[in-house]
Short mmCIF file of C-alpha atoms and ligand atoms in Angstrom, two decimals:
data_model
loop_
_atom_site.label_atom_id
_atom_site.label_comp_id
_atom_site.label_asym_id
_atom_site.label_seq_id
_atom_site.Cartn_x
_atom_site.Cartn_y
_atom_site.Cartn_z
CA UNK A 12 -40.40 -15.53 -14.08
CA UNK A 13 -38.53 -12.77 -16.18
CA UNK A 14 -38.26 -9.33 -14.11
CA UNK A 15 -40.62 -6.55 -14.91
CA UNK A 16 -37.52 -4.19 -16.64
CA UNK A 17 -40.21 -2.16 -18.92
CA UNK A 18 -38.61 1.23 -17.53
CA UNK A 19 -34.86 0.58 -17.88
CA UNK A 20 -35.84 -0.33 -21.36
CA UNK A 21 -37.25 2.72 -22.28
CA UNK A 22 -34.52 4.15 -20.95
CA UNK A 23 -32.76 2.72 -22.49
CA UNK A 24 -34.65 3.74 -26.34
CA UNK A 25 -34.45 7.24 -25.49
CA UNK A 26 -30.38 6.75 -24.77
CA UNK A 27 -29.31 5.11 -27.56
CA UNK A 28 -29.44 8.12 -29.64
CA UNK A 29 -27.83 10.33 -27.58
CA UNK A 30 -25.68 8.30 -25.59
CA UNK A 31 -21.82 7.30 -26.67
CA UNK A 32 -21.28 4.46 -24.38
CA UNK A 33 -24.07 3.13 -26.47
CA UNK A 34 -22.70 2.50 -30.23
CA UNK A 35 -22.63 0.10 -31.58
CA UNK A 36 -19.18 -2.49 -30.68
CA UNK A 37 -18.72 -0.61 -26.91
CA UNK A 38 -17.78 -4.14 -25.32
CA UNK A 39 -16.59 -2.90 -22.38
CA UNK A 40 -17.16 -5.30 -19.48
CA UNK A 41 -20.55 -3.09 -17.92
CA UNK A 42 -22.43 -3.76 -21.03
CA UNK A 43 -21.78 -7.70 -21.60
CA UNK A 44 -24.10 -8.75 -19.03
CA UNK A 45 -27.33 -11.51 -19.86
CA UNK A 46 -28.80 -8.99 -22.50
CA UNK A 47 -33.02 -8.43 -21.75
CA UNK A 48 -32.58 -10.16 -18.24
CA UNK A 49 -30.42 -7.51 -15.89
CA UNK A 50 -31.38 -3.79 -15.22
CA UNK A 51 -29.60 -1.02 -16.80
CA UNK A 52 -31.33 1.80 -14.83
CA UNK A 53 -30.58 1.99 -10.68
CA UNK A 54 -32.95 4.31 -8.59
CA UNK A 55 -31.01 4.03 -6.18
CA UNK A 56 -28.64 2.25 -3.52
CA UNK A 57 -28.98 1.38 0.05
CA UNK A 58 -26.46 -0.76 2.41
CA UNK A 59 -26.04 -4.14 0.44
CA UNK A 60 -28.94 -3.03 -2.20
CA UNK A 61 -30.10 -1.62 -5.39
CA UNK A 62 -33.37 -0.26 -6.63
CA UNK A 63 -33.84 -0.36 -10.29
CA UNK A 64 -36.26 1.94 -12.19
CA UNK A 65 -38.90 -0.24 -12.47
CA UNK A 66 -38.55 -0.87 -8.40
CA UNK A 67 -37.38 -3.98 -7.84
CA UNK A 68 -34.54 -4.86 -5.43
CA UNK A 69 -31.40 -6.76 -5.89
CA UNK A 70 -28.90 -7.58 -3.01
CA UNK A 71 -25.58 -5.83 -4.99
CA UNK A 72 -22.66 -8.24 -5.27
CA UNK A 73 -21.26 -6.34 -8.51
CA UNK A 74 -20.77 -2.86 -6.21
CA UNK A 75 -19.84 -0.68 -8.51
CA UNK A 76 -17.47 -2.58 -9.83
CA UNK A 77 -15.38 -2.57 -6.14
CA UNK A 78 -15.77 0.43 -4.96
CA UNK A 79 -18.07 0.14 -2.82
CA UNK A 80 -17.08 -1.59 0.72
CA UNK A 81 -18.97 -0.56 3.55
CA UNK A 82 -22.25 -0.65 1.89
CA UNK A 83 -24.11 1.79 -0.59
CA UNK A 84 -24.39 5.41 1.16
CA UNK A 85 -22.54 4.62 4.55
CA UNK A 86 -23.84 7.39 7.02
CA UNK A 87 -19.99 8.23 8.26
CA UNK A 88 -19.02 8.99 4.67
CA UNK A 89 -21.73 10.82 3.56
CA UNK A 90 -21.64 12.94 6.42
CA UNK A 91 -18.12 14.16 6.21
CA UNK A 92 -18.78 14.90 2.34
CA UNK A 93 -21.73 16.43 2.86
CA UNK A 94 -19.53 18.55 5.61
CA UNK A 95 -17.34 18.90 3.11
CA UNK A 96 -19.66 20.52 0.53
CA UNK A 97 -21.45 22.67 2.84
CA UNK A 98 -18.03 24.52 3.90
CA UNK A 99 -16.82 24.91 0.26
CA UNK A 100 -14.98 21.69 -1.17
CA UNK A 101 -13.18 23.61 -3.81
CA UNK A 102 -11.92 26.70 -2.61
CA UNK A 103 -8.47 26.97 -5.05
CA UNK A 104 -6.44 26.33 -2.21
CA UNK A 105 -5.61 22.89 -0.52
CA UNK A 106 -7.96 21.60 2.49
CA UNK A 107 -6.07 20.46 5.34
CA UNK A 108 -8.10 17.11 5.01
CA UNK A 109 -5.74 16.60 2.41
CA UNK A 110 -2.76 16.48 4.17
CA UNK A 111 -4.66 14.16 6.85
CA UNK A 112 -5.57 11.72 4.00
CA UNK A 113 -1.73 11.81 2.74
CA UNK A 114 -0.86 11.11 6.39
CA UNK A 115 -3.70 8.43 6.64
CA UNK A 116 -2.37 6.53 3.81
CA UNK A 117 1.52 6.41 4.64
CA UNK A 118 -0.19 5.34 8.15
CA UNK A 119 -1.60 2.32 6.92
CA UNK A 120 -0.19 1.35 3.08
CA UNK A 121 3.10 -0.90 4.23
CA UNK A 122 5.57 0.75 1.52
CA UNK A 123 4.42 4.16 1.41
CA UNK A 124 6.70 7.01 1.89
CA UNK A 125 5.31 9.11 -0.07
CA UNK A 126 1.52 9.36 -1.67
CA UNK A 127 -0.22 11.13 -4.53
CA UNK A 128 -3.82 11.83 -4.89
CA UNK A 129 -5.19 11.71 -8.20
CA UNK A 130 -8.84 10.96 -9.60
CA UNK A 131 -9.76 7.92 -10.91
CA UNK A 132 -7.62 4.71 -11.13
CA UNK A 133 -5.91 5.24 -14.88
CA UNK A 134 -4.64 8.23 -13.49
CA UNK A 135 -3.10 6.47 -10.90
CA UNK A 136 -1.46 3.44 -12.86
CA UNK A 137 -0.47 6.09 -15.84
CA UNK A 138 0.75 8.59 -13.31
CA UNK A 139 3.02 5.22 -11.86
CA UNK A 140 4.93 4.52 -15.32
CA UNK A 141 5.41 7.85 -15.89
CA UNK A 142 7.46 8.13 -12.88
CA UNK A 143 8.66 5.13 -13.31
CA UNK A 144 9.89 5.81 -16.99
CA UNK A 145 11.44 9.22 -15.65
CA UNK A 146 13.34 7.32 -13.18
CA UNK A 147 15.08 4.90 -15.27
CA UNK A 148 15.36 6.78 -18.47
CA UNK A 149 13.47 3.72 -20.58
CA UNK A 150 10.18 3.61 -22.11
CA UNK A 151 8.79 -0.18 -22.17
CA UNK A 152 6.36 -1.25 -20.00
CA UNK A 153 5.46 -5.11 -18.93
CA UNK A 154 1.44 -4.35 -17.85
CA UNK A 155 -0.59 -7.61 -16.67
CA UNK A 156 -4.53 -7.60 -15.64
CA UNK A 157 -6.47 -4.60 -16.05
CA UNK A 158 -4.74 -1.14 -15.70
CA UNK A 159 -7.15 1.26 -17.23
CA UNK A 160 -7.61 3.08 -20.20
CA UNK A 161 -4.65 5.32 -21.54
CA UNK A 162 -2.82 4.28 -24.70
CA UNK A 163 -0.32 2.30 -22.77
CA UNK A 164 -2.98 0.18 -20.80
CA UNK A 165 -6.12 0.26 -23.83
CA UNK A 166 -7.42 -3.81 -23.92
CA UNK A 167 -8.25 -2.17 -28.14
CA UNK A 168 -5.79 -1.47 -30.30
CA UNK A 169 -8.00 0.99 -32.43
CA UNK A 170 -6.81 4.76 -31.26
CA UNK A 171 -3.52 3.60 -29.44
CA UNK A 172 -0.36 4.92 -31.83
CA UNK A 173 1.70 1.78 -32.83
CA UNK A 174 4.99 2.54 -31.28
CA UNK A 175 3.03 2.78 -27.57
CA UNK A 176 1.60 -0.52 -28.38
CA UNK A 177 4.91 -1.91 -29.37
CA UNK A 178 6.50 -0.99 -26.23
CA UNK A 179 4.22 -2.49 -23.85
CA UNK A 180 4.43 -6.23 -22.65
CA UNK A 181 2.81 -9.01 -20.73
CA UNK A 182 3.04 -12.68 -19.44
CA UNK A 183 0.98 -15.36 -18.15
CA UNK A 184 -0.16 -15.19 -14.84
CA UNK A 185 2.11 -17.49 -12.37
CA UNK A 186 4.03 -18.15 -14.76
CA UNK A 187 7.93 -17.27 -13.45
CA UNK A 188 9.32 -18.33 -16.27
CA UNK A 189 7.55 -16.88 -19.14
CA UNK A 190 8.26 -13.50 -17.27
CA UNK A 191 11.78 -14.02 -17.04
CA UNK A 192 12.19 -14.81 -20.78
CA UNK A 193 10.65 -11.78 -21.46
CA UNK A 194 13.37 -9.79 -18.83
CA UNK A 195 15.69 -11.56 -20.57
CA UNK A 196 14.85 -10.66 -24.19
CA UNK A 197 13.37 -6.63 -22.83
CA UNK A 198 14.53 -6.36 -19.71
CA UNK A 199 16.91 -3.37 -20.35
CA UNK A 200 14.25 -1.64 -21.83
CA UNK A 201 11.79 -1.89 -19.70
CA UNK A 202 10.94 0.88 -17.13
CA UNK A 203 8.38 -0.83 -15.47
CA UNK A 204 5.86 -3.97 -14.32
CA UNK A 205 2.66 -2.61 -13.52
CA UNK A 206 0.51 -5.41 -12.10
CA UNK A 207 -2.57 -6.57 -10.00
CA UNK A 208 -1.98 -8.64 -7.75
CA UNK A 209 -4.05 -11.55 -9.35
CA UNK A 210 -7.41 -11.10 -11.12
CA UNK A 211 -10.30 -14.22 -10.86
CA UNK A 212 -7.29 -17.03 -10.20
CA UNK A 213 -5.02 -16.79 -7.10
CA UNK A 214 -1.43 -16.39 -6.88
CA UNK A 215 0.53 -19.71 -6.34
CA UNK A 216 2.48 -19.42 -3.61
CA UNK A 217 5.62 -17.52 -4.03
CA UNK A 218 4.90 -16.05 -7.32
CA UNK A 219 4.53 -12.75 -6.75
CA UNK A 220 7.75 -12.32 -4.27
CA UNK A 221 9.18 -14.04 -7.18
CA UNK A 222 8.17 -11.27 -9.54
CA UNK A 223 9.46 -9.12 -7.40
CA UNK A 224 12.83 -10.74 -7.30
CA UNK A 225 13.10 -11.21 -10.68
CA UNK A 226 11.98 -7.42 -11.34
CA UNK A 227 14.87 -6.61 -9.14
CA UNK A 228 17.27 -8.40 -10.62
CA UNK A 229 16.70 -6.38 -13.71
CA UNK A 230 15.83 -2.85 -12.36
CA UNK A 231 12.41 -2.76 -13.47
CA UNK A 232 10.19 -1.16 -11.02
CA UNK A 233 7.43 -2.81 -9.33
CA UNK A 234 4.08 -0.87 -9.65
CA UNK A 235 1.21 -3.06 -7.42
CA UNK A 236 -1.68 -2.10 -8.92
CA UNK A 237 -3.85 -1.87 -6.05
CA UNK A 238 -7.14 -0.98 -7.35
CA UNK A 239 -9.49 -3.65 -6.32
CA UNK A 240 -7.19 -5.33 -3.75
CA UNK A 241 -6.77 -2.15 -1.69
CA UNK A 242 -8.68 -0.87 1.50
CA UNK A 243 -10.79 -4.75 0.60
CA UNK A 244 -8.51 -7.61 1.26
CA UNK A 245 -6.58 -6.08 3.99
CA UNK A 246 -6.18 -2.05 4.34
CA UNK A 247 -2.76 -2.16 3.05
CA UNK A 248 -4.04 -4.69 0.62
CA UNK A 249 -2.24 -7.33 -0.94
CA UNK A 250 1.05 -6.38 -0.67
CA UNK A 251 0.33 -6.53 2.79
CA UNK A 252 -1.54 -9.91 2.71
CA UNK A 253 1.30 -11.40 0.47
CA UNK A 254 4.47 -9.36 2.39
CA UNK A 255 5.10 -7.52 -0.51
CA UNK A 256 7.32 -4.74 -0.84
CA UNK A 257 6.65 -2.97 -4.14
CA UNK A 258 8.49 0.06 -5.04
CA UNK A 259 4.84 2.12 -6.18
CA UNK A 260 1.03 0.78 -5.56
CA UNK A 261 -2.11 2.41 -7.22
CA UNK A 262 -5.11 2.70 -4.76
CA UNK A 263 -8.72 3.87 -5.45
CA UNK A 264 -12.09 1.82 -5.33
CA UNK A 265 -13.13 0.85 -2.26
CA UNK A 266 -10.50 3.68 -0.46
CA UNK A 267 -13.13 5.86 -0.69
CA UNK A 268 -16.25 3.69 -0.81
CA UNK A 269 -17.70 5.29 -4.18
CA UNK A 270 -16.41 8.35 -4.41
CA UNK A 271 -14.13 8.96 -7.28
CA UNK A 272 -10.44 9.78 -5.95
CA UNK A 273 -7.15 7.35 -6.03
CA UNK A 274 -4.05 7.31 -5.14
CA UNK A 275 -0.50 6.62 -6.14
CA UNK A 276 1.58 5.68 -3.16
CA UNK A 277 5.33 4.42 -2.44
CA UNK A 278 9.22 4.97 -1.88
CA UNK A 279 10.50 8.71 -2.07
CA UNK A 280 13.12 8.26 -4.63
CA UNK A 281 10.45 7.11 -7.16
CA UNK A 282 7.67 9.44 -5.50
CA UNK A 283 9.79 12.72 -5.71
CA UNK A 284 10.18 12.28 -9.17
CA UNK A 285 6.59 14.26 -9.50
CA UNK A 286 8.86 16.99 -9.39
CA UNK A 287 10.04 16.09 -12.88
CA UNK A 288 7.08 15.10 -14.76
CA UNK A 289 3.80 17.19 -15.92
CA UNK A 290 1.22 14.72 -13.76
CA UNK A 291 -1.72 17.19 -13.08
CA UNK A 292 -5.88 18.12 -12.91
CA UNK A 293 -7.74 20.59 -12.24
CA UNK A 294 -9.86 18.34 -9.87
CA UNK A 295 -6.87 16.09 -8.35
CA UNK A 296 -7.57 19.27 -5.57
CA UNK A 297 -11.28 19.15 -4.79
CA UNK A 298 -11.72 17.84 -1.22
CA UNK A 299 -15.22 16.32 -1.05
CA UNK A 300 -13.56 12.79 -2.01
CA UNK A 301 -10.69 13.01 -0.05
CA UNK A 302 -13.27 13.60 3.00
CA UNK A 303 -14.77 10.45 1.90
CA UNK A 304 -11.81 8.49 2.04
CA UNK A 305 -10.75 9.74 5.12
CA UNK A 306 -13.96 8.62 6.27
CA UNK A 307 -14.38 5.32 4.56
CA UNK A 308 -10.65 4.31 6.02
CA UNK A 309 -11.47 5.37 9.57
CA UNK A 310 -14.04 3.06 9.72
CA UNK A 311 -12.45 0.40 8.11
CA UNK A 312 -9.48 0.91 10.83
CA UNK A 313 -11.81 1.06 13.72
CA UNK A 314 -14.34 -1.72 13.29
CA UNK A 315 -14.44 -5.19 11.98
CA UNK A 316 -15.58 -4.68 8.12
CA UNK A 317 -12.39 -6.45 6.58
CA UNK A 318 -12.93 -9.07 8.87
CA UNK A 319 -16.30 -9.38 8.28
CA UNK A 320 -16.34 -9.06 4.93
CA UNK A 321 -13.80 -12.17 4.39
CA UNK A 322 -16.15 -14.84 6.60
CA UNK A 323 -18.87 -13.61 4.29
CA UNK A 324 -16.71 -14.49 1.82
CA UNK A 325 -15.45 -17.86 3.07
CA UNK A 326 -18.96 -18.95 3.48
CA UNK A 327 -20.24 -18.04 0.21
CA UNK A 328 -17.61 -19.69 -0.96
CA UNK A 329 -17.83 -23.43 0.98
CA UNK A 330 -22.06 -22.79 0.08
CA UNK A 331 -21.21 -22.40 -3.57
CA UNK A 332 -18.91 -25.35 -3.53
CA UNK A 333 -20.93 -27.32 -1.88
CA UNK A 334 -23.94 -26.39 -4.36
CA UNK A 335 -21.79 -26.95 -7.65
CA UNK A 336 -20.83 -30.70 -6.17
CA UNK A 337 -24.85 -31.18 -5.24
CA UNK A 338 -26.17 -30.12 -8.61
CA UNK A 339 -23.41 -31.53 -10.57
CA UNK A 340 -22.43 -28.85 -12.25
CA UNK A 341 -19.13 -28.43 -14.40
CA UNK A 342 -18.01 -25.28 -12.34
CA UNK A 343 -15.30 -24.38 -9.64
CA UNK A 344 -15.40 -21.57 -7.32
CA UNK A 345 -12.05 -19.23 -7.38
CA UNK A 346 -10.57 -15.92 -5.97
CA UNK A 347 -10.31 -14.44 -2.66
CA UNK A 348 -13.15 -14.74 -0.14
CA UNK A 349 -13.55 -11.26 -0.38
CA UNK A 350 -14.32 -11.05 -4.23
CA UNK A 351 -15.25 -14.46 -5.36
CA UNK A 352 -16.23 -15.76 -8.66
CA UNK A 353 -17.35 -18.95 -10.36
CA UNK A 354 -15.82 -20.34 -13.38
CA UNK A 355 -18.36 -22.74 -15.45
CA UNK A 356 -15.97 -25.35 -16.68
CA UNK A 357 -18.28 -27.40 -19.63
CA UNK A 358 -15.20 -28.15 -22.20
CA UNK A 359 -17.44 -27.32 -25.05
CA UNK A 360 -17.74 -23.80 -25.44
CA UNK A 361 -21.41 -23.37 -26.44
CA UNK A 362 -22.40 -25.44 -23.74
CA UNK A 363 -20.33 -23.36 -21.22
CA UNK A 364 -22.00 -20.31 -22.53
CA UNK A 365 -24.76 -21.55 -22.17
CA UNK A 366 -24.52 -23.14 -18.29
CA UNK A 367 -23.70 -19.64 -17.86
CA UNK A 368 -26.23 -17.86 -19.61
CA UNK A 369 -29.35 -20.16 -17.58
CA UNK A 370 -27.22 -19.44 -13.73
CA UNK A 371 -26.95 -15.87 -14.17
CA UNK A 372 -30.52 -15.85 -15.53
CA UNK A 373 -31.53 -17.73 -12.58
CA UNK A 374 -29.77 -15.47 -10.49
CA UNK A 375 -30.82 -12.08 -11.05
CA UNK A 376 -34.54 -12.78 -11.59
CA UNK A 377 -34.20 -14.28 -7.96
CA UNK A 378 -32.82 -10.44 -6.72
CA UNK A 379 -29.31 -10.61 -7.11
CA UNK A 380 -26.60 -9.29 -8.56
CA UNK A 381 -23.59 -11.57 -9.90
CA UNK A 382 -21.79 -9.95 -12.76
CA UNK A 383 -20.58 -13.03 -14.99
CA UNK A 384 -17.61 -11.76 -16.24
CA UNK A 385 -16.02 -9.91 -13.75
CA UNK A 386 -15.10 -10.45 -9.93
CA UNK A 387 -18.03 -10.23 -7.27
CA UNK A 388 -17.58 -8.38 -4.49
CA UNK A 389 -18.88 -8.10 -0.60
CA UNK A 390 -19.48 -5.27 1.45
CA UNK A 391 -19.53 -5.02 5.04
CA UNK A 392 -23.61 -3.99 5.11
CA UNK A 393 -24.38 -7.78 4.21
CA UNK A 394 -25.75 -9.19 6.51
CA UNK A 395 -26.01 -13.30 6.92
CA UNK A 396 -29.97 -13.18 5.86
CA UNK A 397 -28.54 -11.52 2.78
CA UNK A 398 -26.00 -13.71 2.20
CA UNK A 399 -28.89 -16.89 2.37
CA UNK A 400 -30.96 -14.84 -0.52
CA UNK A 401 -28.03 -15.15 -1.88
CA UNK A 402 -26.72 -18.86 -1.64
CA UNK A 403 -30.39 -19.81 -2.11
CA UNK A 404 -30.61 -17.98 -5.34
CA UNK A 405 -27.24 -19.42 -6.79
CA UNK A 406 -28.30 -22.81 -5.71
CA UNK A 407 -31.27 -22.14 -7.81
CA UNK A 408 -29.54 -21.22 -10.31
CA UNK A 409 -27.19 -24.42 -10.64
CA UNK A 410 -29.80 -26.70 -10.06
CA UNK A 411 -31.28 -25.32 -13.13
CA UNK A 412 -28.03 -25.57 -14.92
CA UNK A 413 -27.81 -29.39 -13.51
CA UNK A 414 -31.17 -30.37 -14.35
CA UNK A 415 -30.37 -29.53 -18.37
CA UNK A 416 -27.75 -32.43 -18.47
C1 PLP B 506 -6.99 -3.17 -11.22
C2 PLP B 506 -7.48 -1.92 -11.89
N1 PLP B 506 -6.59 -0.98 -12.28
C3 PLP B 506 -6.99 0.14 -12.88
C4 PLP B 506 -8.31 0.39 -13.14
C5 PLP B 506 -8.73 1.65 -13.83
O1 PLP B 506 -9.47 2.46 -12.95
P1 PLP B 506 -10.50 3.53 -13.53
O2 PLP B 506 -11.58 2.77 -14.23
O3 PLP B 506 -10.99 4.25 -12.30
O4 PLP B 506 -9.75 4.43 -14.43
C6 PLP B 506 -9.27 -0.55 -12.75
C7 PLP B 506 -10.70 -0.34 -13.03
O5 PLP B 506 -11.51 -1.22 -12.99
C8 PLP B 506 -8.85 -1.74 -12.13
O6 PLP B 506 -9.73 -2.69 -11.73
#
């Protein structure tokens, strides 16, 4: 049965004509989801749920895109930002919770020195190759996954002057090689790579400590970007998961489990070169976020959420596997445990599409939330009842997608 969505639709009407995000051509990831069949309009948020407007509940496996990990509205964070508020969260001055974040994450992030706090993750990854460009006098950038929005980083040319696009590079993912040519035919050029650490498809082994070495071997710096890996596969994130040493790594998302604040970390040579550069807001000050990461990393460091949060992961994983094989379904499950994602393999593309299109269908009007063109996620609130609603739900889903063969 199709879910009751008569309130996010009006909504919806009355936004249109007022709101940007809306025109006509906005194809940003958010808005490509299975058009008449997913909410646009929360209520509100809970542990592993969401509310929409027209009241029904979905167990949440999109998580605001990441950044939540210990569950919608964790008590521990709200309460120190609601501690934070009540004694005056922007008071011109630095809180000292600021210098106990900065502490916090040179504590726990394996290469950092030195850290940054900035707002939202493109201020992060543009603050990064600015530095790095000061540092080695050159302007070119090799960028690979999603960075943000700034000219350097934009996924559409429209707006972006030509001679930023023209200075900014990328390769295919694990491949060595097609990196190197580019070093070869840039490399002297090139300030920095600014990377995530993979996106939907793993890293084969040794590729990224062979970025790295390559990188080196042309004094490019090495900018992790951090953004969804960080504070979710490991609190140090991939680079410590993979035994990475990058010279700069970008940090937000889950760091502060909602709350919009992120971080550039890394070694003091490159780090002191904020001294330099014009990297600044009027809100990289305001404390109520930092509180909330200090919070949301705490907990992370004190209990088992990471831990938790990758078994989830594993056994979503072996249930979706096992599901795809059942229903014969052209489909593989990929990623890390801790932000999974199915790939619907049908070699004809309208069929794909449309496999896809029926699951996701299947999916939501069942209560959950899958986002098909983007990673899922888990948080730490899930528990193993929610993580049946949601095997049984996908298995629904493929056996639907099966039974059309
Ligand atoms: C890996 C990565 N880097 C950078 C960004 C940009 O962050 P923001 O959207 O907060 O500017 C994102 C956002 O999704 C991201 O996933």
């Amino acid at each position: 049965m199709p879910l009751r969505l008569d309130a996010s639709e009006a909504l919806l009407d009355r936004a249109r004509r007022v709101d940007a995000t809306l025109a006509d051509g906005y194809a940003l990831a958010r808005d490509r989801l299975i058009d008449g069949e997913y909410p646009v309009f929360a209520r509100g948020a809970a542990g592993p749920y969401v509310w929409d407007v027209d009241g029904n509940r979905y167990v949440d496996l999109i998580l605001a895109y990441g950044t939540v990990v210990l569950g919608h509205g964790a008590a521990e964070v709200t309460q120190a930002v609601s501690a934070e508020l009540a004694a005056g969260f922007c008071p011109s001055m630095r809180k000292p919770v600021q210098v106990e974040l900065l502490e916090l994450l040179c504590e726990v992030v394996p290469g950092a020195e030195q850290a940054l706090l900035l707002k939202t993750g493109s201020d992060a990854t543009s603050a990064a190759v600015r530095l790095a460009r000061a540092h080695t006098g050159r302007d070119g950038v090799i960028r690979w996954g999603y960075n943000g929005w700034h000219d350097w980083a934009a996924t559409r040319p429209a707006g972006v002057p030509a001679a930023v696009r023209e200075a900014v590079h990328t390769f295919a993912f694990n491949d060595l090689d097609d990196l190197e040519r580019l070093l070869e035919r840039h490399g002297h050029e090139i300030a920095c790579c600014l990377m995530m650490p993979f996106e939907v498809e793993l890293p084969e082994p040794g590729f990224l400590a062979g970025v790295q070495e390559l990188l080196r071997r042309h004094g490019v710096v090495f900018v992790l970007d951090e953004m969804r890996s960080g504070f979710r596969l490991a609190l140090g994130g991939a680079q410590e998961v993979y035994g990475l040493e990058p010279d700069l790594a970008t940090y937000g998302k889950a760091m502060a489990n909602g709350y919009p604040i992120s971080a550039l970390c890394g070694r003091r040579e490159l780090m002191r070169r904020v001294g330099d550069v014009h990297i600044s807001s009027t809100f990289f000050i305001n404390a109520a976020e930092m509180a909330a990461a200090v919070a949301t990393i705490d907990a992370l460091r004190r209990d088992d959420h990471l831990e938790r949060i990758a078994r989830l992961g594993r056994r979503l994983q072996d249930e979706l596997a096992a599901s795809i094989a059942r229903n014969g379904v052209a489909a593989g499950v990929t990623g890390a445990p801790q932000m999974p994602f199915v790939r619907f393999l049908d070699g004809d593309e309208q069929r794909r599409e449309q496999d896809k299109e029926t699951f996701y269908t299947a999916v939501v009007r069942r209560g959950v939330l899958l986002h098909p063109n983007h990673h899922w996620f888990i948080c730490s609130a899930m528990s193993d009842e929610d993580l049946d609603a949601v095997v049984a739900a996908c298995d629904a889903g493929f056996s639907l997608v099966g039974a059309r063969r």
